[in-house]
């Protein structure tokens, strides 16, 4: 069984690529969705978060991830506190899915795969690289997010060069897939890289 981690900054096209692989009957997992599920269903996580961020509880007694996001992206100390709560649980999720998977290939997508040091868990890493201008346009056109919030998120995410240096220093297999043009060109690039992995 081969495993793939797909990463890149907000608006780079990671989710599109994960969906593209899913349509090819590849087992896929969106780690952002996994995190939101943990926030919603794991009572121990709720308890830990509410001790630090009491203002994020909603009227439905659930964690409001939008409020939580705005709080942590403006405060490094709060962000690190949140990471200590949620990241170990996501890491366990990845390992459990890898251990239980019977398929030939499995793929995970997440913006913080390298930042969280999960890249070592995968056989291959794809970094989806898109210019900030294109990413910003995609995000502002498709999501309920302000330009200020977009820039806060971008500034908290690892830069391409930082990812490359880290992966090369640790001898990880990785590919950079540029996504600054059209869908057809992106599909062709993904197909090519997928064939290389499956050789």
C-alpha positions as a Markdown table, in Angstrom:
| # | Residue | x | y | z |
|---|---|---|---|---|
| 1 | Unk | 0.0 | 0.0 | 0.0 |
| 2 | Unk | 1.3 | 3.4 | -1.0 |
| 3 | Unk | 0.3 | 6.6 | 0.8 |
| 4 | Unk | 0.2 | 10.2 | -0.5 |
| 5 | Unk | 0.1 | 13.5 | 1.4 |
| 6 | Unk | -1.3 | 16.5 | -0.6 |
| 7 | Unk | -0.4 | 19.9 | 0.8 |
| 8 | Unk | -0.2 | 23.6 | -0.2 |
| 9 | Unk | -1.5 | 26.9 | 0.9 |
| 10 | Unk | -5.1 | 28.1 | 1.0 |
| 11 | Unk | -6.7 | 28.3 | -2.4 |
| 12 | Unk | -4.0 | 26.3 | -4.1 |
| 13 | Unk | -6.4 | 23.6 | -5.4 |
| 14 | Unk | -5.7 | 20.8 | -2.9 |
| 15 | Unk | -9.3 | 19.9 | -2.4 |
| 16 | Unk | -9.9 | 19.7 | -6.2 |
| 17 | Unk | -7.0 | 17.3 | -6.6 |
| 18 | Unk | -8.2 | 15.1 | -3.7 |
| 19 | Unk | -11.7 | 15.0 | -5.3 |
| 20 | Unk | -10.1 | 14.2 | -8.7 |
| 21 | Unk | -8.3 | 11.2 | -7.1 |
| 22 | Unk | -11.5 | 10.1 | -5.3 |
| 23 | Unk | -13.3 | 9.9 | -8.7 |
| 24 | Unk | -10.6 | 7.4 | -9.7 |
| 25 | Unk | -11.7 | 5.2 | -6.8 |
| 26 | Unk | -8.7 | 6.1 | -4.7 |
| 27 | Unk | -9.4 | 6.2 | -0.9 |
| 28 | Unk | -9.1 | 9.8 | 0.1 |
| 29 | Unk | -9.3 | 11.9 | 3.3 |
| 30 | Unk | -9.7 | 15.6 | 3.8 |
| 31 | Unk | -7.8 | 16.4 | 7.0 |
| 32 | Unk | -9.6 | 19.8 | 7.5 |
| 33 | Unk | -12.9 | 17.9 | 7.5 |
| 34 | Unk | -11.4 | 15.3 | 9.9 |
| 35 | Unk | -10.4 | 18.2 | 12.3 |
| 36 | Unk | -13.9 | 19.7 | 12.1 |
| 37 | Unk | -15.4 | 16.2 | 12.9 |
| 38 | Unk | -13.1 | 15.9 | 15.9 |
| 39 | Unk | -14.2 | 19.4 | 17.1 |
| 40 | Unk | -17.8 | 18.3 | 16.8 |
| 41 | Unk | -17.7 | 14.7 | 18.1 |
| 42 | Unk | -14.8 | 14.4 | 20.5 |
| 43 | Unk | -16.0 | 15.5 | 24.0 |
| 44 | Unk | -12.5 | 15.6 | 25.4 |
| 45 | Unk | -11.4 | 18.0 | 22.7 |
| 46 | Unk | -14.4 | 20.2 | 23.4 |
| 47 | Unk | -13.5 | 20.3 | 27.1 |
| 48 | Unk | -9.8 | 21.1 | 26.4 |
| 49 | Unk | -10.6 | 23.9 | 23.9 |
| 50 | Unk | -13.3 | 25.5 | 26.1 |
| 51 | Unk | -10.9 | 25.8 | 29.0 |
| 52 | Unk | -8.6 | 28.0 | 26.8 |
| 53 | Unk | -11.2 | 29.5 | 24.4 |
| 54 | Unk | -14.5 | 29.8 | 26.3 |
| 55 | Unk | -15.9 | 32.3 | 23.8 |
| 56 | Unk | -16.0 | 29.8 | 20.9 |
| 57 | Unk | -19.0 | 27.8 | 22.2 |
| 58 | Unk | -22.0 | 28.3 | 20.0 |
| 59 | Unk | -25.7 | 28.4 | 21.0 |
| 60 | Unk | -25.9 | 24.7 | 20.1 |
| 61 | Unk | -23.2 | 23.9 | 22.6 |
| 62 | Unk | -20.7 | 23.2 | 19.8 |
| 63 | Unk | -17.4 | 24.8 | 18.9 |
| 64 | Unk | -17.7 | 27.6 | 16.4 |
| 65 | Unk | -14.7 | 27.0 | 14.2 |
| 66 | Unk | -15.0 | 30.3 | 12.4 |
| 67 | Unk | -14.6 | 32.2 | 15.7 |
| 68 | Unk | -11.9 | 29.9 | 16.8 |
| 69 | Unk | -10.0 | 30.4 | 13.5 |
| 70 | Unk | -10.1 | 34.2 | 13.9 |
| 71 | Unk | -8.9 | 34.0 | 17.5 |
| 72 | Unk | -5.9 | 31.8 | 16.8 |
| 73 | Unk | -4.7 | 33.3 | 13.5 |
| 74 | Unk | -4.1 | 36.6 | 15.4 |
| 75 | Unk | -2.3 | 35.1 | 18.3 |
| 76 | Unk | 0.7 | 32.7 | 18.0 |
| 77 | Unk | 0.4 | 31.5 | 21.6 |
| 78 | Unk | -3.3 | 30.6 | 21.2 |
| 79 | Unk | -2.5 | 28.9 | 17.9 |
| 80 | Unk | 0.1 | 26.7 | 19.4 |
| 81 | Unk | -2.2 | 25.8 | 22.3 |
| 82 | Unk | -4.8 | 24.7 | 19.7 |
| 83 | Unk | -2.2 | 22.7 | 17.7 |
| 84 | Unk | -1.2 | 20.8 | 20.9 |
| 85 | Unk | -4.9 | 19.7 | 21.3 |
| 86 | Unk | -5.9 | 18.8 | 17.7 |
| 87 | Unk | -2.7 | 17.7 | 15.9 |
| 88 | Unk | -2.0 | 14.6 | 17.9 |
| 89 | Unk | -5.5 | 13.4 | 17.3 |
| 90 | Unk | -5.3 | 14.0 | 13.5 |
| 91 | Unk | -1.9 | 12.1 | 13.5 |
| 92 | Unk | -3.6 | 9.1 | 15.2 |
| 93 | Unk | -6.4 | 9.3 | 12.6 |
| 94 | Unk | -3.9 | 9.1 | 9.7 |
| 95 | Unk | -2.0 | 6.2 | 11.3 |
| 96 | Unk | -5.2 | 4.3 | 12.0 |
| 97 | Unk | -6.4 | 4.7 | 8.4 |
| 98 | Unk | -3.1 | 3.6 | 7.0 |
| 99 | Unk | -3.0 | 0.6 | 9.3 |
| 100 | Unk | -6.6 | -0.5 | 8.4 |
| 101 | Unk | -6.5 | 0.3 | 4.7 |
| 102 | Unk | -6.6 | -2.7 | 2.3 |
| 103 | Unk | -6.4 | -0.7 | -0.9 |
| 104 | Unk | -3.4 | -0.3 | -3.2 |
| 105 | Unk | -3.3 | 3.5 | -2.6 |
| 106 | Unk | -4.5 | 6.0 | -0.1 |
| 107 | Unk | -4.4 | 9.9 | -0.1 |
| 108 | Unk | -4.7 | 12.6 | 2.5 |
| 109 | Unk | -5.0 | 16.3 | 2.0 |
| 110 | Unk | -4.1 | 19.1 | 4.4 |
| 111 | Unk | -2.5 | 22.5 | 4.5 |
| 112 | Unk | -0.4 | 21.7 | 7.6 |
| 113 | Unk | 0.9 | 18.2 | 6.6 |
| 114 | Unk | 4.5 | 19.4 | 6.6 |
| 115 | Unk | 4.1 | 22.0 | 9.4 |
| 116 | Unk | 2.7 | 19.4 | 11.7 |
| 117 | Unk | 5.5 | 16.9 | 10.8 |
| 118 | Unk | 3.0 | 14.4 | 9.3 |
| 119 | Unk | 4.9 | 14.2 | 6.0 |
| 120 | Unk | 7.1 | 11.4 | 7.4 |
| 121 | Unk | 4.0 | 9.2 | 7.5 |
| 122 | Unk | 3.6 | 9.2 | 3.8 |
| 123 | Unk | 5.5 | 7.6 | 0.9 |
| 124 | Unk | 5.0 | 10.6 | -1.3 |
| 125 | Unk | 4.2 | 14.3 | -0.9 |
| 126 | Unk | 2.6 | 16.6 | -3.5 |
| 127 | Unk | 2.9 | 20.3 | -2.9 |
| 128 | Unk | 0.3 | 22.3 | -4.9 |
| 129 | Unk | 1.9 | 25.6 | -5.7 |
| 130 | Unk | -0.3 | 28.6 | -6.8 |
| 131 | Unk | 0.5 | 32.3 | -6.8 |
| 132 | Unk | -0.9 | 34.4 | -4.0 |
| 133 | Unk | -2.9 | 36.5 | -6.4 |
| 134 | Unk | -4.6 | 33.5 | -8.0 |
| 135 | Unk | -5.2 | 31.8 | -4.6 |
| 136 | Unk | -6.7 | 35.0 | -3.2 |
| 137 | Unk | -9.1 | 35.4 | -6.1 |
| 138 | Unk | -10.2 | 31.8 | -5.9 |
| 139 | Unk | -10.8 | 32.0 | -2.1 |
| 140 | Unk | -12.6 | 35.4 | -2.1 |
| 141 | Unk | -14.8 | 34.3 | -5.0 |
| 142 | Unk | -15.8 | 31.0 | -3.5 |
| 143 | Unk | -15.7 | 31.4 | 0.3 |
| 144 | Unk | -17.2 | 33.6 | 3.0 |
| 145 | Unk | -13.8 | 35.1 | 3.9 |
| 146 | Unk | -12.4 | 38.6 | 3.9 |
| 147 | Unk | -9.1 | 39.7 | 2.2 |
| 148 | Unk | -7.7 | 40.4 | 5.7 |
| 149 | Unk | -8.5 | 36.9 | 7.0 |
| 150 | Unk | -7.1 | 35.4 | 3.8 |
| 151 | Unk | -3.8 | 37.2 | 4.3 |
| 152 | Unk | -3.7 | 36.2 | 8.0 |
| 153 | Unk | -4.1 | 32.6 | 7.0 |
| 154 | Unk | -1.4 | 32.8 | 4.2 |
| 155 | Unk | 1.0 | 34.4 | 6.6 |
| 156 | Unk | 0.5 | 31.6 | 9.1 |
| 157 | Unk | 1.2 | 28.9 | 6.5 |
| 158 | Unk | 4.6 | 27.5 | 5.5 |
| 159 | Unk | 6.1 | 29.0 | 2.4 |
| 160 | Unk | 7.1 | 26.8 | -0.6 |
| 161 | Unk | 10.8 | 27.2 | -0.1 |
| 162 | Unk | 10.5 | 26.2 | 3.6 |
| 163 | Unk | 8.6 | 23.1 | 2.6 |
| 164 | Unk | 11.2 | 22.1 | 0.0 |
| 165 | Unk | 14.2 | 22.6 | 2.4 |
| 166 | Unk | 12.6 | 20.5 | 5.1 |
| 167 | Unk | 11.6 | 17.7 | 2.8 |
| 168 | Unk | 15.0 | 17.6 | 1.1 |
| 169 | Unk | 16.8 | 17.6 | 4.4 |
| 170 | Unk | 14.8 | 14.6 | 5.5 |
| 171 | Unk | 15.1 | 12.8 | 2.1 |
| 172 | Unk | 11.3 | 12.7 | 1.5 |
| 173 | Unk | 9.9 | 12.0 | -1.9 |
| 174 | Unk | 8.0 | 15.0 | -3.1 |
| 175 | Unk | 6.7 | 16.7 | -6.2 |
| 176 | Unk | 5.6 | 20.3 | -6.8 |
| 177 | Unk | 2.5 | 20.6 | -9.0 |
| 178 | Unk | 2.0 | 24.1 | -10.3 |
| 179 | Unk | -1.6 | 25.2 | -10.5 |
| 180 | Unk | -1.6 | 28.6 | -12.1 |
| 181 | Unk | -3.4 | 27.9 | -15.3 |
| 182 | Unk | -6.5 | 25.8 | -16.2 |
| 183 | Unk | -8.2 | 22.7 | -15.0 |
| 184 | Unk | -7.3 | 20.6 | -18.1 |
| 185 | Unk | -3.6 | 21.3 | -17.6 |
| 186 | Unk | -3.9 | 20.5 | -13.9 |
| 187 | Unk | -5.6 | 17.2 | -14.6 |
| 188 | Unk | -2.8 | 16.3 | -17.0 |
| 189 | Unk | -0.2 | 17.0 | -14.4 |
| 190 | Unk | -2.0 | 15.0 | -11.7 |
| 191 | Unk | -2.5 | 12.0 | -14.1 |
| 192 | Unk | 1.3 | 12.1 | -14.9 |
| 193 | Unk | 2.3 | 12.2 | -11.2 |
| 194 | Unk | -0.2 | 9.5 | -10.3 |
| 195 | Unk | 1.3 | 7.1 | -12.9 |
| 196 | Unk | 4.7 | 7.7 | -11.5 |
| 197 | Unk | 3.6 | 6.7 | -8.0 |
| 198 | Unk | 1.8 | 3.6 | -9.3 |
| 199 | Unk | 4.8 | 2.3 | -11.3 |
